[in-house]
Each structure stands twice: as C-alpha cells, then as structure tokens.
Coordinates of C-alpha atoms and ligand atoms in Angstrom, one line a residue:
M4 CA 73.1 335.8 109.5
A5 CA 74.2 334.8 112.9
I6 CA 75.3 337.8 114.9
D7 CA 78.2 336.5 116.9
Y8 CA 78.9 339.8 118.6
N9 CA 75.8 339.4 120.6
L10 CA 75.8 337.2 123.8
L11 CA 73.0 334.7 123.2
R12 CA 74.2 331.2 122.2
V13 CA 72.5 328.2 120.9
T14 CA 73.7 324.6 121.4
V15 CA 72.2 321.9 119.3
D16 CA 72.3 318.3 120.5
L17 CA 72.6 316.2 117.4
G18 CA 72.1 313.0 119.4
A19 CA 68.6 314.2 120.3
I20 CA 67.8 314.7 116.6
Q21 CA 69.1 311.2 115.9
N22 CA 67.0 309.8 118.8
N23 CA 63.9 311.4 117.3
F24 CA 64.7 310.1 113.8
R25 CA 65.1 306.6 115.1
L26 CA 61.9 306.8 117.1
L27 CA 59.9 308.1 114.1
R28 CA 61.4 305.6 111.8
S29 CA 60.5 302.8 114.1
L30 CA 56.8 303.9 113.8
G31 CA 56.6 304.6 110.2
T32 CA 57.3 303.7 106.6
A33 CA 60.2 305.3 104.9
L34 CA 60.8 309.0 105.8
I35 CA 61.5 312.2 104.0
V36 CA 63.2 314.2 106.7
V37 CA 62.2 317.9 106.5
V38 CA 65.2 320.2 106.9
K39 CA 63.8 323.3 105.4
S40 CA 64.5 326.8 106.9
D41 CA 68.0 325.8 108.1
A42 CA 66.6 322.6 109.7
Y43 CA 64.0 324.7 111.6
G44 CA 66.9 326.8 112.9
H45 CA 69.1 323.9 114.0
G46 CA 71.5 324.1 111.0
L47 CA 70.9 322.5 107.6
L48 CA 74.3 320.8 107.1
P49 CA 75.1 319.5 110.5
V50 CA 71.5 318.2 111.0
A51 CA 71.4 316.6 107.5
R52 CA 74.8 314.9 108.1
S53 CA 73.6 313.5 111.4
L54 CA 70.4 312.2 109.9
E55 CA 72.1 310.6 107.0
A56 CA 74.6 309.0 109.4
C57 CA 71.7 307.2 111.1
G58 CA 70.0 306.1 108.0
A59 CA 68.0 309.0 106.5
E60 CA 67.7 308.6 102.7
S61 CA 65.5 311.4 101.6
F62 CA 65.5 315.1 102.6
A63 CA 63.1 318.0 101.9
V64 CA 64.1 321.6 101.9
G65 CA 62.1 324.6 100.7
T66 CA 64.0 326.5 98.0
V67 CA 66.2 325.3 95.2
A68 CA 69.0 327.3 96.8
E69 CA 68.7 325.3 100.0
A70 CA 68.8 322.1 98.0
V71 CA 72.0 323.2 96.2
R72 CA 73.6 323.9 99.6
L73 CA 72.6 320.5 100.8
R74 CA 73.6 318.5 97.7
P75 CA 77.4 318.1 98.4
V76 CA 76.6 316.8 101.9
V77 CA 74.1 314.0 101.4
R78 CA 73.8 311.3 98.8
G79 CA 70.1 310.7 99.1
D80 CA 67.1 312.2 97.3
I81 CA 66.6 315.9 97.9
F82 CA 63.2 317.5 97.4
A83 CA 62.8 321.2 96.9
L84 CA 59.3 321.8 98.2
L85 CA 58.8 325.2 96.6
G86 CA 60.1 324.0 93.2
P87 CA 62.0 326.1 90.6
Q88 CA 61.2 329.8 90.4
S89 CA 63.4 330.6 87.4
A90 CA 65.2 329.1 84.5
H91 CA 68.4 329.1 86.6
D92 CA 66.6 327.2 89.4
A93 CA 65.4 324.7 86.8
D94 CA 68.9 324.2 85.4
V95 CA 70.5 323.5 88.8
T96 CA 67.8 321.0 89.8
I97 CA 68.9 319.0 86.8
S98 CA 72.7 319.4 87.2
E99 CA 72.5 318.8 91.0
N100 CA 70.0 315.9 90.8
I101 CA 67.3 317.6 92.9
T102 CA 63.7 316.6 92.7
S103 CA 61.4 319.5 92.2
V104 CA 58.0 319.6 94.0
V105 CA 55.9 321.3 91.3
S106 CA 52.7 323.1 91.9
R107 CA 52.3 325.2 88.7
L108 CA 52.1 324.3 85.0
D109 CA 54.8 326.9 84.2
Q110 CA 57.2 325.0 86.5
L111 CA 56.8 321.9 84.3
T112 CA 57.6 323.9 81.2
L113 CA 60.6 325.5 82.9
L114 CA 61.9 322.0 83.8
Q115 CA 61.3 320.6 80.3
Q116 CA 63.3 323.4 78.8
A117 CA 66.1 323.1 81.3
A118 CA 66.2 319.3 80.8
Q119 CA 66.4 319.8 77.0
R120 CA 69.3 322.3 77.4
R121 CA 71.2 319.9 79.6
D122 CA 70.1 316.8 77.8
G123 CA 68.9 315.3 81.1
L124 CA 65.7 314.4 82.9
A125 CA 63.8 316.4 85.4
P126 CA 62.3 314.2 88.2
V127 CA 59.3 315.9 89.9
A128 CA 56.8 315.4 92.6
L129 CA 53.4 316.7 91.6
K130 CA 52.0 318.7 94.5
F131 CA 48.2 318.7 94.7
D132 CA 46.2 320.9 97.0
T133 CA 43.7 318.8 99.0
G134 CA 42.6 321.4 101.5
M135 CA 45.5 323.6 102.6
A136 CA 44.8 326.1 99.8
R137 CA 48.4 327.2 99.7
L138 CA 50.4 325.5 97.0
G139 CA 49.4 322.8 94.6
F140 CA 47.2 321.8 91.6
N141 CA 43.6 321.3 92.2
E142 CA 41.9 318.1 91.4
T143 CA 40.1 319.8 88.6
D144 CA 43.5 320.7 87.1
T145 CA 44.4 317.0 86.6
G146 CA 43.5 317.0 82.9
R147 CA 45.7 320.1 82.2
V148 CA 48.5 318.6 84.3
L149 CA 48.4 315.4 82.2
E150 CA 48.3 317.4 78.9
T151 CA 51.3 319.5 80.0
L152 CA 53.2 316.4 81.1
A153 CA 52.5 314.9 77.7
K154 CA 54.3 317.9 76.1
C155 CA 57.2 317.6 78.6
P156 CA 58.7 314.2 77.9
R157 CA 61.8 315.0 79.9
V158 CA 59.8 315.7 83.0
T159 CA 59.3 312.5 85.0
P160 CA 56.5 312.6 87.5
R161 CA 57.8 310.1 90.1
W162 CA 55.9 311.4 93.1
L163 CA 52.5 312.7 94.3
F164 CA 52.5 315.0 97.3
S165 CA 49.9 316.8 99.3
H166 CA 49.9 318.4 102.8
L167 CA 47.5 318.2 105.7
A168 CA 46.1 321.3 107.3
T169 CA 44.8 319.9 110.6
A170 CA 46.7 316.8 111.5
D171 CA 47.7 318.1 114.9
D172 CA 44.2 318.9 116.0
P173 CA 42.1 316.0 117.4
D174 CA 39.0 318.1 116.9
Q175 CA 39.5 318.2 113.1
V176 CA 39.7 314.6 112.2
D177 CA 37.0 315.0 109.6
Y178 CA 39.0 317.5 107.7
V179 CA 42.0 315.1 107.6
R180 CA 39.7 312.4 106.3
D181 CA 38.4 314.7 103.5
Q182 CA 41.9 315.6 102.5
A183 CA 42.9 311.9 102.5
S184 CA 40.0 310.9 100.3
R185 CA 40.8 313.7 97.8
F186 CA 44.4 312.5 97.8
Q187 CA 43.3 309.0 97.1
H188 CA 41.0 310.2 94.3
I189 CA 43.8 312.2 92.7
H190 CA 46.1 309.2 92.9
D191 CA 43.5 307.0 91.3
R192 CA 43.0 309.5 88.4
L193 CA 46.8 309.7 87.8
F194 CA 47.1 306.0 88.0
A195 CA 44.3 305.5 85.5
A196 CA 46.1 307.9 83.2
G197 CA 49.2 305.6 83.3
L198 CA 51.3 307.4 85.9
Q199 CA 52.6 305.3 88.9
P200 CA 53.7 308.0 91.3
R201 CA 54.9 307.1 94.8
C202 CA 52.8 309.0 97.3
S203 CA 53.4 311.2 100.4
L204 CA 50.8 313.0 102.4
V205 CA 51.6 313.4 106.1
N206 CA 53.8 315.6 108.3
S207 CA 54.9 314.9 111.9
A208 CA 51.4 315.1 113.4
G209 CA 50.0 313.1 110.5
M210 CA 52.4 310.3 110.8
L211 CA 51.9 310.0 114.6
A212 CA 48.1 310.2 114.5
Y213 CA 47.2 308.6 111.2
P214 CA 49.5 305.7 110.5
E215 CA 47.0 304.4 107.9
L216 CA 47.8 307.5 105.8
A217 CA 51.5 306.6 105.5
W218 CA 51.5 305.8 101.8
D219 CA 55.1 305.5 100.6
R220 CA 56.8 308.2 102.5
Q221 CA 56.1 310.3 105.6
R222 CA 57.5 313.8 105.9
P223 CA 58.3 314.6 109.6
G224 CA 59.8 318.0 110.4
I225 CA 59.0 319.4 113.9
A226 CA 59.1 316.0 115.6
L227 CA 62.7 315.5 114.5
Y228 CA 63.6 318.6 116.5
G229 CA 61.8 317.3 119.6
A230 CA 58.6 319.3 119.9
N231 CA 55.4 317.4 120.4
P232 CA 52.9 318.4 117.8
F233 CA 50.1 317.3 120.2
H234 CA 51.2 319.3 123.2
G235 CA 48.2 320.1 125.4
S236 CA 45.8 318.0 123.4
A237 CA 44.2 314.6 124.1
L238 CA 46.8 313.0 121.8
E239 CA 49.8 314.4 123.7
S240 CA 51.0 310.9 124.5
L241 CA 51.7 310.2 120.8
G242 CA 54.7 312.5 121.1
T243 CA 56.2 310.6 124.1
G244 CA 60.0 310.1 123.8
L245 CA 60.8 313.0 121.5
R246 CA 63.7 315.0 122.9
P247 CA 64.2 318.7 122.1
A248 CA 67.6 319.4 120.6
M249 CA 67.9 323.1 121.1
H250 CA 69.5 324.7 124.2
V251 CA 69.6 328.5 124.4
Q252 CA 71.7 330.4 126.9
A253 CA 72.8 333.9 127.7
P254 CA 74.9 335.3 130.5
V255 CA 73.9 337.3 133.6
L256 CA 75.4 340.8 133.2
A257 CA 74.3 342.4 136.5
V258 CA 72.5 341.6 139.8
H259 CA 71.0 344.3 142.0
P260 CA 68.2 344.9 144.4
L261 CA 64.8 346.3 143.2
P262 CA 63.2 347.8 146.4
K263 CA 59.5 347.6 147.0
G264 CA 57.7 350.3 144.8
A265 CA 60.6 350.7 142.3
S266 CA 59.9 350.1 138.6
I267 CA 62.1 348.3 136.0
S268 CA 62.8 348.7 132.3
Y269 CA 61.0 350.8 129.6
G270 CA 57.5 352.1 130.3
R271 CA 57.7 351.0 134.0
T272 CA 55.4 348.1 133.2
Y273 CA 56.6 346.2 136.4
V274 CA 56.7 347.8 139.8
A275 CA 58.1 345.7 142.7
D276 CA 55.4 344.6 145.1
Q277 CA 58.0 343.8 147.7
D278 CA 61.8 344.1 147.9
R279 CA 63.2 342.0 145.1
T280 CA 66.6 341.1 143.6
V281 CA 66.9 341.2 139.8
A282 CA 69.4 339.7 137.4
V283 CA 69.9 341.4 134.1
V284 CA 70.4 338.9 131.3
G285 CA 72.3 339.6 128.1
A286 CA 69.5 338.6 125.7
G287 CA 66.7 340.5 124.0
Y288 CA 64.7 341.0 120.9
A289 CA 67.8 341.7 118.8
D290 CA 68.6 338.0 119.5
N291 CA 65.0 337.1 118.4
Y292 CA 64.1 336.6 122.1
A293 CA 60.7 338.1 121.6
R294 CA 59.5 341.3 123.2
S295 CA 56.1 339.7 123.7
L296 CA 57.8 337.7 126.6
S297 CA 57.8 340.9 128.6
N298 CA 56.3 340.3 132.1
K299 CA 55.3 336.8 130.8
G300 CA 58.2 334.5 130.2
W301 CA 60.5 332.6 132.5
V302 CA 64.2 331.6 132.4
V303 CA 66.2 329.1 134.4
I304 CA 69.1 330.2 136.6
R305 CA 71.0 327.8 138.9
G306 CA 68.3 325.2 138.2
Q307 CA 65.4 327.4 139.3
R308 CA 62.8 329.3 137.3
A309 CA 63.1 333.1 137.3
R310 CA 60.2 335.3 135.9
I311 CA 60.8 338.1 133.4
L312 CA 60.2 341.5 135.0
G313 CA 59.2 344.4 132.8
R314 CA 59.8 344.8 129.1
V315 CA 62.3 342.7 127.1
C316 CA 64.8 345.2 125.6
M317 CA 67.0 345.0 122.6
Q318 CA 69.9 343.1 124.2
L319 CA 68.8 342.9 127.8
T320 CA 66.1 341.2 129.8
A321 CA 65.6 341.5 133.6
V322 CA 64.4 338.5 135.7
D323 CA 63.4 338.0 139.3
V324 CA 66.0 336.1 141.3
T325 CA 64.8 337.0 144.8
H326 CA 64.4 333.3 145.6
I327 CA 67.7 332.2 144.0
P328 CA 70.7 332.7 146.3
D329 CA 74.1 333.8 145.1
V330 CA 73.4 334.7 141.4
T331 CA 76.4 336.5 140.0
P332 CA 77.4 337.9 136.6
D333 CA 79.3 334.7 135.9
D334 CA 76.1 332.7 135.8
R335 CA 74.6 331.3 132.6
V336 CA 70.9 331.5 132.1
D337 CA 68.9 328.9 130.2
L338 CA 66.3 330.6 128.0
L339 CA 65.2 327.3 126.4
G340 CA 66.2 323.7 127.2
G341 CA 69.2 322.5 129.1
S342 CA 69.7 319.7 131.6
S343 CA 68.0 321.1 134.6
D344 CA 64.7 319.6 135.8
A345 CA 63.2 323.1 135.6
A346 CA 64.2 323.4 131.9
V347 CA 61.9 325.6 129.8
T348 CA 60.3 323.4 127.1
P349 CA 59.8 324.6 123.5
E350 CA 56.0 324.3 124.1
E351 CA 56.1 326.5 127.2
L352 CA 58.3 329.2 125.6
A353 CA 56.0 329.2 122.6
T354 CA 52.9 329.6 124.8
W355 CA 54.4 332.6 126.7
W356 CA 55.6 334.0 123.3
E357 CA 52.1 333.5 121.8
T358 CA 53.4 331.4 119.0
I359 CA 54.3 327.7 118.2
P360 CA 57.6 325.9 118.7
Y361 CA 58.3 326.0 115.0
E362 CA 58.7 329.8 115.1
V363 CA 60.6 329.7 118.4
F364 CA 63.2 327.3 116.8
C365 CA 63.4 329.2 113.5
L366 CA 64.0 332.6 115.2
L367 CA 66.3 331.6 118.1
G368 CA 68.2 329.3 115.7
M369 CA 69.3 332.3 113.7
N370 CA 71.8 333.1 116.5
P371 CA 75.4 331.6 116.6
R372 CA 75.2 327.8 117.2
K373 CA 77.5 325.2 118.4
Y374 CA 76.9 321.5 118.4
I375 CA 77.0 318.5 120.7
P376 CA 78.1 315.7 118.3
A377 CA 76.0 312.6 118.3
L378 CA 77.6 309.8 120.2
P379 CA 78.7 306.7 118.4
S380 CA 76.2 303.8 118.2
P381 CA 75.0 302.5 121.6
T382 CA 77.3 299.5 121.5
Q383 CA 80.3 301.8 121.3
R384 CA 79.0 304.3 123.8
R385 CA 81.1 304.8 126.9
P386 CA 79.6 306.2 130.1
M387 CA 81.0 309.7 129.9
S388 CA 79.6 313.1 129.1
C389 CA 80.0 314.1 125.5
P390 CA 82.2 317.0 124.5
V391 CA 80.7 320.3 123.4
G392 CA 82.5 321.2 120.2
S393 CA 81.9 323.5 117.2
L394 CA 81.4 321.7 114.0
P395 CA 82.2 323.6 110.8
E396 CA 79.1 324.4 108.8
S397 CA 80.3 322.9 105.6
Ligands
LIG421 C1 57.2 321.8 106.6 C2 56.6 320.7 105.9 C3 56.5 319.4 106.5 C4 56.9 319.1 107.9 O1 55.9 319.5 108.7 P1 56.0 319.3 110.3 O2 54.7 319.8 110.8 O3 57.1 320.1 110.8 O4 56.2 317.8 110.5 C5 56.0 318.4 105.6 N1 55.6 318.6 104.4 C6 55.6 319.9 103.8 C7 55.2 320.1 102.4 C8 56.1 320.9 104.6 O5 56.1 322.1 104.0

C-alpha cells in the first residue's frame, strides 16, 4: 500500500499518542481505543503496541481481518466493529478470541454455527442504532434479537453498543440526548429480559462533552491522534492538551523565479501579480496530497508559511517562497505538523482541503511511515531529543 518510491514521508510520534491516551484516560472511565483503518493512518501495530504499553486494555478495529492482524500484538479485548461477514470470518473470531460487534440477525447465526464447529463460545457486542441510521438493530427489533439469541446458546451477548451522530456539534445537543435516552431504554429492555450487557455509547467528542454518558467504556478514536473534535466551536477548549502525532514532509526539488505576469502549473490558474520566487515540492495527489489544495493550501519551509500556487499535480506542488530567503533543493517542507511554531495543524489542512482531520490522517497515512518511539516513563526520561527510527510493522 505504501508507495515508497515516492518522496513524501510520514513520521508518527508515538509519544504524542500515548500523551493523548493518558489525557483521555484521566478524564474518563475505561477506554476502548479505536484503531480502525490502520489507526487512522498512523499504523495499526505500532500504535496498538504503544497504547498497550501505557495501559490500554481494549481495542476496536473495523473488519475481522484487521482484528486478526492485531491479535498477536495485544493481549486485551479486540472488538471488530463491522462484525463477521462470512463463515470464515466467524470461525476466526472464535479461534482468535475476537469480540464481534453484531448488527444483523444473520451474524448471530453465523457465529452460533462457527462456535458449534469449534466447540467454543462467541462473545458479541449487540450494536443498536439509536439515530445514526448506519449499522445496528432498531429498538423495535429487540424481541427478534432476543428470540435469535435464545436459539444461539453459544453466542454470549456481553456488550451493548451504539454510536452518536452529533457529539461534536454543540448546536445538536438535543439529538445526543435523544440517542442517549433510546440507548437507556434499549439497555433496560435487555436487562429486563435477563441480559446484563456492559455498555458503550460515546466516541471522542462524546466522552469529552458528555461525561455523564460514559457508561462502562468510552471509545475514543480521533482524539488519540491529536485532532480536536471541537475545533472552531464553542467547546474547543475541551480538546486542550491533545497533541497531533502525524508529521508529513516532502523535499524541495527546484527553486526558481516566477516573473510578474507569468503563470504556473496546469491550466494557468495562478498568474504572478509581482515578481515571485517559487519552490517546487515533491508531493502531489499521487501521495494523497489533495488536488483540492490547489491555490488554497499552505506548507512550512524554514519555519515560515508558504502558499500553494496553481494546481497541485500528481507528484509536484509549487509554493511561494518569495519571502523566505535561501530556500534550496536540500530543504524539507512540512506539509502537516512538525516542530515549527508555524506548523500546519490537522484542522487547518482539513479546512483548506474541504474535509475533516479524519480523512487527512487516513489518506496521508497511506504513505511510507517511520516512527518516533515513545520515551520511557517520565521518571526515566533524560533531557535529550529522541531518536527517529523505523520500527518494523510486525
Ligand atoms: C470510529 C468509531 C469510533 C471513534 O470515533 P472518533 O470520532 O474517532 O472518536 C467510536 N465508535 C465507533 C463505532 C466507531 O466506528
């Protein structure tokens, strides 16, 4: 997947992810850390290892295949949020001790059959839809769920899950309240039927804004990677202290003048309004650096912001360095993150890109990554900069 013959490089600071985990854990109940989609582009295995090293006990991925990849690396509970999609999936959830999040009756049957074949038990989280209208049983399905469970004695419903649609939006508190009360009601019906599931409702935004909805486990994802779910809203201060972990760099390949009146890149969408100097950077949409950043985004060179000029190309992007002296083809450009005061934040890049930090991380994270290992615990920490090394992926 990672195209290492391109020039863009991603560095992930595992210490930042650990910092964010500790911060969230200090606020909350127990956490299920969400590491789906390759840990939002940060790397499933290195991220999961670092989280386990600082105390994470439960992990959520999307597919059963991701869960299988994670199983040898962590001891804790692994939830497959999409549940089994085939008999083979169902078999491996049992052999690999993966908890299936189940949102359809046929998944319960698949798991019962697999558990019978393997003479085991199939732990599940029942996923109910309380307002997202994506995956999950409806409250009106509760009777049928209970009937099916009665016919599936090897399926053990240990958990009840649902997912909030508007937890990050201070203007949609009422919708969260509606979802929360539906969740409570479903819980009560299951409880009355003799089930005693542990419950989990909230994501990052939900755990920061609604501590009263913590139930037994909270499921943070994006906050672990350091993006503030409330960026630009009245609740922005709730994300204080989160540190982005992803740093994206590419080299300068050429520096040249662009005289007043000259255009640059495909379609001539930028024409110099004065004599300018441009640097051509070795990153483009083939690296998932979006073409929608054309004439909109900014990068950082030598600690200063430089604006994108003209269209982002497949492997090249031109930026304005008129105000930055001595830029040369040796220079590295920060497309996201880094240590400079001018560093581009995930929220800024997402705004220019017309998306959200989640997508920025998932897409840029598909490039080759290296890791800054987490430092030892604070008592052992020495005042030195930490080495940048490549960790093996497995
Ligand atoms: C992705 C996901 C999360 C994490 O959401 P964030 O907004 O990233 O915190 C939690 N629960 C479920 C079911 C998810 O799919």
